[in-house]
């Protein structure tokens, strides 16, 4: 415990001595993690949308115009059922559509109550007999009156699958690049402290101090920088995403028929992921900075 206390005290003193460079490292790593956060949030929502669409792979959702009457809706529903290739057609009110979304979300369904006014339109969910018949059914549906829009999931899934694979690859490449740059930034910061204490380190080695005893304060210094950067980045990412959900959540729900992942649900995951990355970057940067001063 005494050794741990010594290491923590020394780590904070070293950060204080090189406060300007330490803060520059914090800001640089925070900026890099924000980019990772944007990729992460985008990927989570794309994956959610893709899974939602895949679950309806043999379905089309026909959105009705707002001013359609009850009689017109019944006529339209019977017309849709009579189209060749249609297995079934079911009318959903906007209230039923909202309940469906809540059911999909399971225990998190209550989060959709924050939407206020229900932005979803009335719709008819059409199931086709085979995917081969879907193109013809879609073409005939487009000719009917009283329809505002049609969600044709087959085309969307094909495009999303390709886009998701590309984004996943790009995210991994970007993450690797940013992690390497962050390690270099932390390493250069700690090298200043190591250089200033080079004589002290030589004396400590001469009197028998172990490499890990000498390395401890520098390792904790890097980890502290990484943790501070992680918390800043996680907080900013959460705040920006929360505002995005508030301003664009309803529009995206209407346009894509899929809600955004709630900010509260992502918060814990973002903090855990960022802390893990931050601690790893800080520790690795410290180890790299000490290589020339300690024998491995």
PDB file of C-alpha atoms in Angstrom, residues 49-267:
ATOM      1  CA  UNK A  49     -31.516  -0.481 -38.241  1.00  0.00           C
ATOM      2  CA  UNK A  50     -30.097  -3.402 -40.241  1.00  0.00           C
ATOM      3  CA  UNK A  51     -31.413  -5.959 -37.745  1.00  0.00           C
ATOM      4  CA  UNK A  52     -34.815  -4.241 -37.697  1.00  0.00           C
ATOM      5  CA  UNK A  53     -35.010  -4.377 -41.474  1.00  0.00           C
ATOM      6  CA  UNK A  54     -33.757  -7.974 -41.641  1.00  0.00           C
ATOM      7  CA  UNK A  55     -36.538  -9.053 -39.303  1.00  0.00           C
ATOM      8  CA  UNK A  56     -38.962  -7.766 -41.932  1.00  0.00           C
ATOM      9  CA  UNK A  57     -37.058  -9.080 -44.957  1.00  0.00           C
ATOM     10  CA  UNK A  58     -40.172 -10.450 -46.649  1.00  0.00           C
ATOM     11  CA  UNK A  59     -42.307  -7.460 -45.745  1.00  0.00           C
ATOM     12  CA  UNK A  60     -43.154  -4.083 -47.192  1.00  0.00           C
ATOM     13  CA  UNK A  61     -44.585  -1.323 -45.060  1.00  0.00           C
ATOM     14  CA  UNK A  62     -47.041   0.905 -46.888  1.00  0.00           C
ATOM     15  CA  UNK A  63     -47.479   4.319 -45.230  1.00  0.00           C
ATOM     16  CA  UNK A  64     -50.835   5.984 -45.819  1.00  0.00           C
ATOM     17  CA  UNK A  65     -51.499   9.678 -46.369  1.00  0.00           C
ATOM     18  CA  UNK A  66     -52.726  11.552 -43.291  1.00  0.00           C
ATOM     19  CA  UNK A  67     -56.116  12.575 -44.685  1.00  0.00           C
ATOM     20  CA  UNK A  68     -57.243   9.127 -45.859  1.00  0.00           C
ATOM     21  CA  UNK A  69     -60.740   8.174 -44.644  1.00  0.00           C
ATOM     22  CA  UNK A  70     -61.806   4.930 -43.022  1.00  0.00           C
ATOM     23  CA  UNK A  71     -63.719   3.756 -46.124  1.00  0.00           C
ATOM     24  CA  UNK A  72     -60.765   4.551 -48.370  1.00  0.00           C
ATOM     25  CA  UNK A  73     -58.505   2.609 -46.040  1.00  0.00           C
ATOM     26  CA  UNK A  74     -60.756  -0.483 -46.200  1.00  0.00           C
ATOM     27  CA  UNK A  75     -60.915  -0.331 -50.011  1.00  0.00           C
ATOM     28  CA  UNK A  76     -57.150   0.075 -50.232  1.00  0.00           C
ATOM     29  CA  UNK A  77     -56.555  -2.817 -47.825  1.00  0.00           C
ATOM     30  CA  UNK A  78     -58.763  -5.163 -49.883  1.00  0.00           C
ATOM     31  CA  UNK A  79     -57.054  -4.054 -53.090  1.00  0.00           C
ATOM     32  CA  UNK A  80     -53.638  -4.807 -51.623  1.00  0.00           C
ATOM     33  CA  UNK A  81     -54.753  -8.265 -50.468  1.00  0.00           C
ATOM     34  CA  UNK A  82     -55.896  -9.059 -54.016  1.00  0.00           C
ATOM     35  CA  UNK A  83     -52.485  -8.413 -55.587  1.00  0.00           C
ATOM     36  CA  UNK A  84     -50.755 -11.558 -56.885  1.00  0.00           C
ATOM     37  CA  UNK A  85     -47.851 -12.529 -54.655  1.00  0.00           C
ATOM     38  CA  UNK A  86     -49.276 -10.972 -51.485  1.00  0.00           C
ATOM     39  CA  UNK A  87     -49.541 -13.499 -48.682  1.00  0.00           C
ATOM     40  CA  UNK A  88     -51.199 -11.148 -46.192  1.00  0.00           C
ATOM     41  CA  UNK A  89     -51.867  -7.483 -45.545  1.00  0.00           C
ATOM     42  CA  UNK A  90     -52.575  -6.028 -42.121  1.00  0.00           C
ATOM     43  CA  UNK A  91     -53.641  -2.498 -41.234  1.00  0.00           C
ATOM     44  CA  UNK A  92     -51.854  -0.778 -38.330  1.00  0.00           C
ATOM     45  CA  UNK A  93     -52.880   2.514 -36.760  1.00  0.00           C
ATOM     46  CA  UNK A  94     -50.179   4.935 -35.679  1.00  0.00           C
ATOM     47  CA  UNK A  95     -50.814   3.939 -32.047  1.00  0.00           C
ATOM     48  CA  UNK A  96     -50.321   0.263 -32.917  1.00  0.00           C
ATOM     49  CA  UNK A  97     -47.111   1.088 -34.775  1.00  0.00           C
ATOM     50  CA  UNK A  98     -45.730   2.809 -31.689  1.00  0.00           C
ATOM     51  CA  UNK A  99     -46.637  -0.194 -29.514  1.00  0.00           C
ATOM     52  CA  UNK A 100     -44.835  -2.464 -31.992  1.00  0.00           C
ATOM     53  CA  UNK A 101     -41.681  -0.405 -31.588  1.00  0.00           C
ATOM     54  CA  UNK A 102     -42.000  -0.594 -27.805  1.00  0.00           C
ATOM     55  CA  UNK A 103     -42.330  -4.374 -28.017  1.00  0.00           C
ATOM     56  CA  UNK A 104     -39.189  -4.612 -30.152  1.00  0.00           C
ATOM     57  CA  UNK A 105     -37.288  -2.639 -27.536  1.00  0.00           C
ATOM     58  CA  UNK A 106     -38.403  -4.958 -24.735  1.00  0.00           C
ATOM     59  CA  UNK A 107     -37.479  -3.592 -21.311  1.00  0.00           C
ATOM     60  CA  UNK A 108     -36.225  -0.365 -22.917  1.00  0.00           C
ATOM     61  CA  UNK A 109     -39.562   0.291 -24.638  1.00  0.00           C
ATOM     62  CA  UNK A 110     -40.543   2.891 -22.050  1.00  0.00           C
ATOM     63  CA  UNK A 111     -37.830   5.170 -23.491  1.00  0.00           C
ATOM     64  CA  UNK A 112     -40.044   5.792 -26.524  1.00  0.00           C
ATOM     65  CA  UNK A 113     -42.569   7.525 -24.270  1.00  0.00           C
ATOM     66  CA  UNK A 114     -40.278  10.564 -24.385  1.00  0.00           C
ATOM     67  CA  UNK A 115     -41.247  11.139 -28.028  1.00  0.00           C
ATOM     68  CA  UNK A 116     -44.317  13.125 -26.982  1.00  0.00           C
ATOM     69  CA  UNK A 117     -46.659  13.344 -29.972  1.00  0.00           C
ATOM     70  CA  UNK A 118     -46.740  10.130 -31.969  1.00  0.00           C
ATOM     71  CA  UNK A 119     -44.882  10.874 -35.248  1.00  0.00           C
ATOM     72  CA  UNK A 120     -45.746   7.549 -36.908  1.00  0.00           C
ATOM     73  CA  UNK A 121     -48.346   7.347 -39.715  1.00  0.00           C
ATOM     74  CA  UNK A 122     -51.004   4.696 -40.242  1.00  0.00           C
ATOM     75  CA  UNK A 123     -49.709   1.854 -42.375  1.00  0.00           C
ATOM     76  CA  UNK A 124     -50.397  -1.474 -44.037  1.00  0.00           C
ATOM     77  CA  UNK A 125     -47.854  -4.223 -43.500  1.00  0.00           C
ATOM     78  CA  UNK A 126     -47.658  -6.434 -46.589  1.00  0.00           C
ATOM     79  CA  UNK A 127     -46.075  -9.899 -46.557  1.00  0.00           C
ATOM     80  CA  UNK A 128     -45.112 -11.418 -49.898  1.00  0.00           C
ATOM     81  CA  UNK A 129     -45.188 -15.110 -50.805  1.00  0.00           C
ATOM     82  CA  UNK A 130     -41.614 -15.149 -52.095  1.00  0.00           C
ATOM     83  CA  UNK A 131     -38.797 -12.646 -52.453  1.00  0.00           C
ATOM     84  CA  UNK A 132     -38.959 -13.204 -56.213  1.00  0.00           C
ATOM     85  CA  UNK A 133     -42.504 -11.784 -56.241  1.00  0.00           C
ATOM     86  CA  UNK A 134     -41.556  -8.747 -54.162  1.00  0.00           C
ATOM     87  CA  UNK A 135     -40.497  -6.566 -57.111  1.00  0.00           C
ATOM     88  CA  UNK A 136     -43.817  -7.064 -58.889  1.00  0.00           C
ATOM     89  CA  UNK A 137     -45.822  -6.436 -55.718  1.00  0.00           C
ATOM     90  CA  UNK A 138     -43.845  -3.289 -55.057  1.00  0.00           C
ATOM     91  CA  UNK A 139     -44.484  -2.013 -58.577  1.00  0.00           C
ATOM     92  CA  UNK A 140     -48.252  -2.541 -58.257  1.00  0.00           C
ATOM     93  CA  UNK A 141     -48.403  -0.895 -54.836  1.00  0.00           C
ATOM     94  CA  UNK A 142     -46.800   2.242 -56.244  1.00  0.00           C
ATOM     95  CA  UNK A 143     -49.755   2.655 -58.623  1.00  0.00           C
ATOM     96  CA  UNK A 144     -52.363   2.819 -55.856  1.00  0.00           C
ATOM     97  CA  UNK A 145     -53.819   6.057 -54.476  1.00  0.00           C
ATOM     98  CA  UNK A 146     -53.763   6.969 -50.802  1.00  0.00           C
ATOM     99  CA  UNK A 147     -50.179   5.756 -50.328  1.00  0.00           C
ATOM    100  CA  UNK A 148     -47.564   8.258 -49.197  1.00  0.00           C
ATOM    101  CA  UNK A 149     -44.489   6.018 -49.138  1.00  0.00           C
ATOM    102  CA  UNK A 150     -43.407   2.383 -49.291  1.00  0.00           C
ATOM    103  CA  UNK A 151     -40.553   0.799 -47.388  1.00  0.00           C
ATOM    104  CA  UNK A 152     -39.118  -1.972 -49.548  1.00  0.00           C
ATOM    105  CA  UNK A 153     -36.831  -3.845 -47.165  1.00  0.00           C
ATOM    106  CA  UNK A 154     -35.071  -6.149 -49.632  1.00  0.00           C
ATOM    107  CA  UNK A 155     -33.297  -3.303 -51.398  1.00  0.00           C
ATOM    108  CA  UNK A 156     -32.496  -1.608 -48.119  1.00  0.00           C
ATOM    109  CA  UNK A 157     -30.990  -4.734 -46.549  1.00  0.00           C
ATOM    110  CA  UNK A 158     -28.713  -5.360 -49.536  1.00  0.00           C
ATOM    111  CA  UNK A 159     -27.409  -1.805 -49.426  1.00  0.00           C
ATOM    112  CA  UNK A 160     -27.079  -1.743 -45.658  1.00  0.00           C
ATOM    113  CA  UNK A 161     -25.168  -5.021 -45.561  1.00  0.00           C
ATOM    114  CA  UNK A 162     -22.551  -3.642 -47.941  1.00  0.00           C
ATOM    115  CA  UNK A 163     -22.391  -0.299 -46.134  1.00  0.00           C
ATOM    116  CA  UNK A 164     -22.100  -1.961 -42.718  1.00  0.00           C
ATOM    117  CA  UNK A 165     -19.179  -4.152 -43.781  1.00  0.00           C
ATOM    118  CA  UNK A 166     -17.385  -1.161 -45.272  1.00  0.00           C
ATOM    119  CA  UNK A 167     -17.923   0.968 -42.153  1.00  0.00           C
ATOM    120  CA  UNK A 168     -16.776  -1.824 -39.846  1.00  0.00           C
ATOM    121  CA  UNK A 169     -13.535  -2.181 -41.785  1.00  0.00           C
ATOM    122  CA  UNK A 170     -13.023   1.590 -41.896  1.00  0.00           C
ATOM    123  CA  UNK A 171     -13.705   1.837 -38.163  1.00  0.00           C
ATOM    124  CA  UNK A 172     -11.095  -0.818 -37.317  1.00  0.00           C
ATOM    125  CA  UNK A 173      -8.472   0.844 -39.514  1.00  0.00           C
ATOM    126  CA  UNK A 174      -9.247   4.290 -38.063  1.00  0.00           C
ATOM    127  CA  UNK A 175      -9.197   2.941 -34.514  1.00  0.00           C
ATOM    128  CA  UNK A 176      -5.793   1.287 -35.005  1.00  0.00           C
ATOM    129  CA  UNK A 177      -4.345   4.486 -36.480  1.00  0.00           C
ATOM    130  CA  UNK A 178      -5.725   6.723 -33.716  1.00  0.00           C
ATOM    131  CA  UNK A 179      -4.576   4.368 -30.955  1.00  0.00           C
ATOM    132  CA  UNK A 180      -1.023   4.369 -32.341  1.00  0.00           C
ATOM    133  CA  UNK A 181      -0.999   8.182 -32.590  1.00  0.00           C
ATOM    134  CA  UNK A 182      -2.370   8.483 -29.038  1.00  0.00           C
ATOM    135  CA  UNK A 183       0.338   6.174 -27.678  1.00  0.00           C
ATOM    136  CA  UNK A 184       2.997   8.340 -29.334  1.00  0.00           C
ATOM    137  CA  UNK A 185       1.452  11.502 -27.838  1.00  0.00           C
ATOM    138  CA  UNK A 186       1.412  10.046 -24.305  1.00  0.00           C
ATOM    139  CA  UNK A 187       4.920   8.654 -24.766  1.00  0.00           C
ATOM    140  CA  UNK A 188       6.339  12.054 -25.755  1.00  0.00           C
ATOM    141  CA  UNK A 189       4.654  13.706 -22.767  1.00  0.00           C
ATOM    142  CA  UNK A 190       6.084  11.246 -20.272  1.00  0.00           C
ATOM    143  CA  UNK A 191       9.519  11.378 -21.886  1.00  0.00           C
ATOM    144  CA  UNK A 192       9.830  14.958 -20.636  1.00  0.00           C
ATOM    145  CA  UNK A 193       9.350  13.789 -17.062  1.00  0.00           C
ATOM    146  CA  UNK A 194      11.669  10.831 -17.537  1.00  0.00           C
ATOM    147  CA  UNK A 195      14.396  13.062 -18.981  1.00  0.00           C
ATOM    148  CA  UNK A 196      14.062  15.515 -16.084  1.00  0.00           C
ATOM    149  CA  UNK A 197      14.443  12.653 -13.597  1.00  0.00           C
ATOM    150  CA  UNK A 198      17.098  10.661 -15.475  1.00  0.00           C
ATOM    151  CA  UNK A 199      19.742  11.185 -12.770  1.00  0.00           C
ATOM    152  CA  UNK A 200      17.278  10.229 -10.044  1.00  0.00           C
ATOM    153  CA  UNK A 201      16.379   7.089 -11.998  1.00  0.00           C
ATOM    154  CA  UNK A 202      20.076   6.159 -12.323  1.00  0.00           C
ATOM    155  CA  UNK A 203      20.574   6.551  -8.581  1.00  0.00           C
ATOM    156  CA  UNK A 204      17.470   4.463  -7.824  1.00  0.00           C
ATOM    157  CA  UNK A 205      18.748   1.677 -10.075  1.00  0.00           C
ATOM    158  CA  UNK A 206      22.197   1.886  -8.460  1.00  0.00           C
ATOM    159  CA  UNK A 207      20.772   1.338  -4.966  1.00  0.00           C
ATOM    160  CA  UNK A 208      18.769  -1.666  -6.143  1.00  0.00           C
ATOM    161  CA  UNK A 209      15.304  -0.371  -7.044  1.00  0.00           C
ATOM    162  CA  UNK A 210      13.446  -2.711  -9.392  1.00  0.00           C
ATOM    163  CA  UNK A 211      12.393  -1.650 -12.852  1.00  0.00           C
ATOM    164  CA  UNK A 212       8.722  -1.875 -11.903  1.00  0.00           C
ATOM    165  CA  UNK A 213       9.245   0.316  -8.814  1.00  0.00           C
ATOM    166  CA  UNK A 214      10.857   2.970 -11.016  1.00  0.00           C
ATOM    167  CA  UNK A 215       8.301   2.536 -13.776  1.00  0.00           C
ATOM    168  CA  UNK A 216       5.281   2.720 -11.418  1.00  0.00           C
ATOM    169  CA  UNK A 217       4.807   6.523 -11.202  1.00  0.00           C
ATOM    170  CA  UNK A 218       5.277   6.941 -14.959  1.00  0.00           C
ATOM    171  CA  UNK A 219       2.864   4.122 -15.691  1.00  0.00           C
ATOM    172  CA  UNK A 220       0.238   5.700 -13.433  1.00  0.00           C
ATOM    173  CA  UNK A 221       0.887   9.114 -15.001  1.00  0.00           C
ATOM    174  CA  UNK A 222       0.036   7.722 -18.430  1.00  0.00           C
ATOM    175  CA  UNK A 223      -3.018   5.886 -17.087  1.00  0.00           C
ATOM    176  CA  UNK A 224      -4.304   9.035 -15.338  1.00  0.00           C
ATOM    177  CA  UNK A 225      -3.936  11.027 -18.570  1.00  0.00           C
ATOM    178  CA  UNK A 226      -5.790   8.259 -20.402  1.00  0.00           C
ATOM    179  CA  UNK A 227      -8.600   8.130 -17.827  1.00  0.00           C
ATOM    180  CA  UNK A 228      -9.095  11.905 -17.822  1.00  0.00           C
ATOM    181  CA  UNK A 229      -9.196  11.916 -21.641  1.00  0.00           C
ATOM    182  CA  UNK A 230     -11.663   9.020 -21.651  1.00  0.00           C
ATOM    183  CA  UNK A 231     -14.067  10.725 -19.259  1.00  0.00           C
ATOM    184  CA  UNK A 232     -13.940  13.987 -21.226  1.00  0.00           C
ATOM    185  CA  UNK A 233     -14.518  12.170 -24.523  1.00  0.00           C
ATOM    186  CA  UNK A 234     -17.323  10.007 -23.119  1.00  0.00           C
ATOM    187  CA  UNK A 235     -19.083  13.029 -21.620  1.00  0.00           C
ATOM    188  CA  UNK A 236     -18.861  15.089 -24.819  1.00  0.00           C
ATOM    189  CA  UNK A 237     -19.945  12.135 -26.984  1.00  0.00           C
ATOM    190  CA  UNK A 238     -22.942  11.461 -24.737  1.00  0.00           C
ATOM    191  CA  UNK A 239     -23.991  15.127 -24.700  1.00  0.00           C
ATOM    192  CA  UNK A 240     -23.729  15.523 -28.490  1.00  0.00           C
ATOM    193  CA  UNK A 241     -25.590  12.275 -29.143  1.00  0.00           C
ATOM    194  CA  UNK A 242     -28.300  13.172 -26.608  1.00  0.00           C
ATOM    195  CA  UNK A 243     -28.908  16.471 -28.417  1.00  0.00           C
ATOM    196  CA  UNK A 244     -28.924  14.696 -31.780  1.00  0.00           C
ATOM    197  CA  UNK A 245     -31.566  12.240 -30.534  1.00  0.00           C
ATOM    198  CA  UNK A 246     -33.691  15.098 -29.169  1.00  0.00           C
ATOM    199  CA  UNK A 247     -33.600  17.082 -32.416  1.00  0.00           C
ATOM    200  CA  UNK A 248     -33.559  14.313 -35.045  1.00  0.00           C
ATOM    201  CA  UNK A 249     -34.970  11.223 -33.297  1.00  0.00           C
ATOM    202  CA  UNK A 250     -38.574  11.717 -34.431  1.00  0.00           C
ATOM    203  CA  UNK A 251     -37.634  12.522 -38.014  1.00  0.00           C
ATOM    204  CA  UNK A 252     -35.408   9.462 -38.310  1.00  0.00           C
ATOM    205  CA  UNK A 253     -38.127   7.286 -36.772  1.00  0.00           C
ATOM    206  CA  UNK A 254     -40.583   8.475 -39.428  1.00  0.00           C
ATOM    207  CA  UNK A 255     -38.148   8.345 -42.357  1.00  0.00           C
ATOM    208  CA  UNK A 256     -36.415   5.023 -41.553  1.00  0.00           C
ATOM    209  CA  UNK A 257     -39.107   3.303 -39.475  1.00  0.00           C
ATOM    210  CA  UNK A 258     -36.451   2.573 -36.893  1.00  0.00           C
ATOM    211  CA  UNK A 259     -35.706   4.502 -33.690  1.00  0.00           C
ATOM    212  CA  UNK A 260     -32.260   5.673 -32.675  1.00  0.00           C
ATOM    213  CA  UNK A 261     -30.569   3.825 -29.829  1.00  0.00           C
ATOM    214  CA  UNK A 262     -31.387   5.827 -26.654  1.00  0.00           C
ATOM    215  CA  UNK A 263     -28.510   7.934 -25.343  1.00  0.00           C
ATOM    216  CA  UNK A 264     -28.989   6.564 -21.821  1.00  0.00           C
ATOM    217  CA  UNK A 265     -28.552   3.004 -23.138  1.00  0.00           C
ATOM    218  CA  UNK A 266     -25.271   3.912 -24.855  1.00  0.00           C
ATOM    219  CA  UNK A 267     -23.828   5.938 -21.975  1.00  0.00           C
TER     220      UNK A 267
END
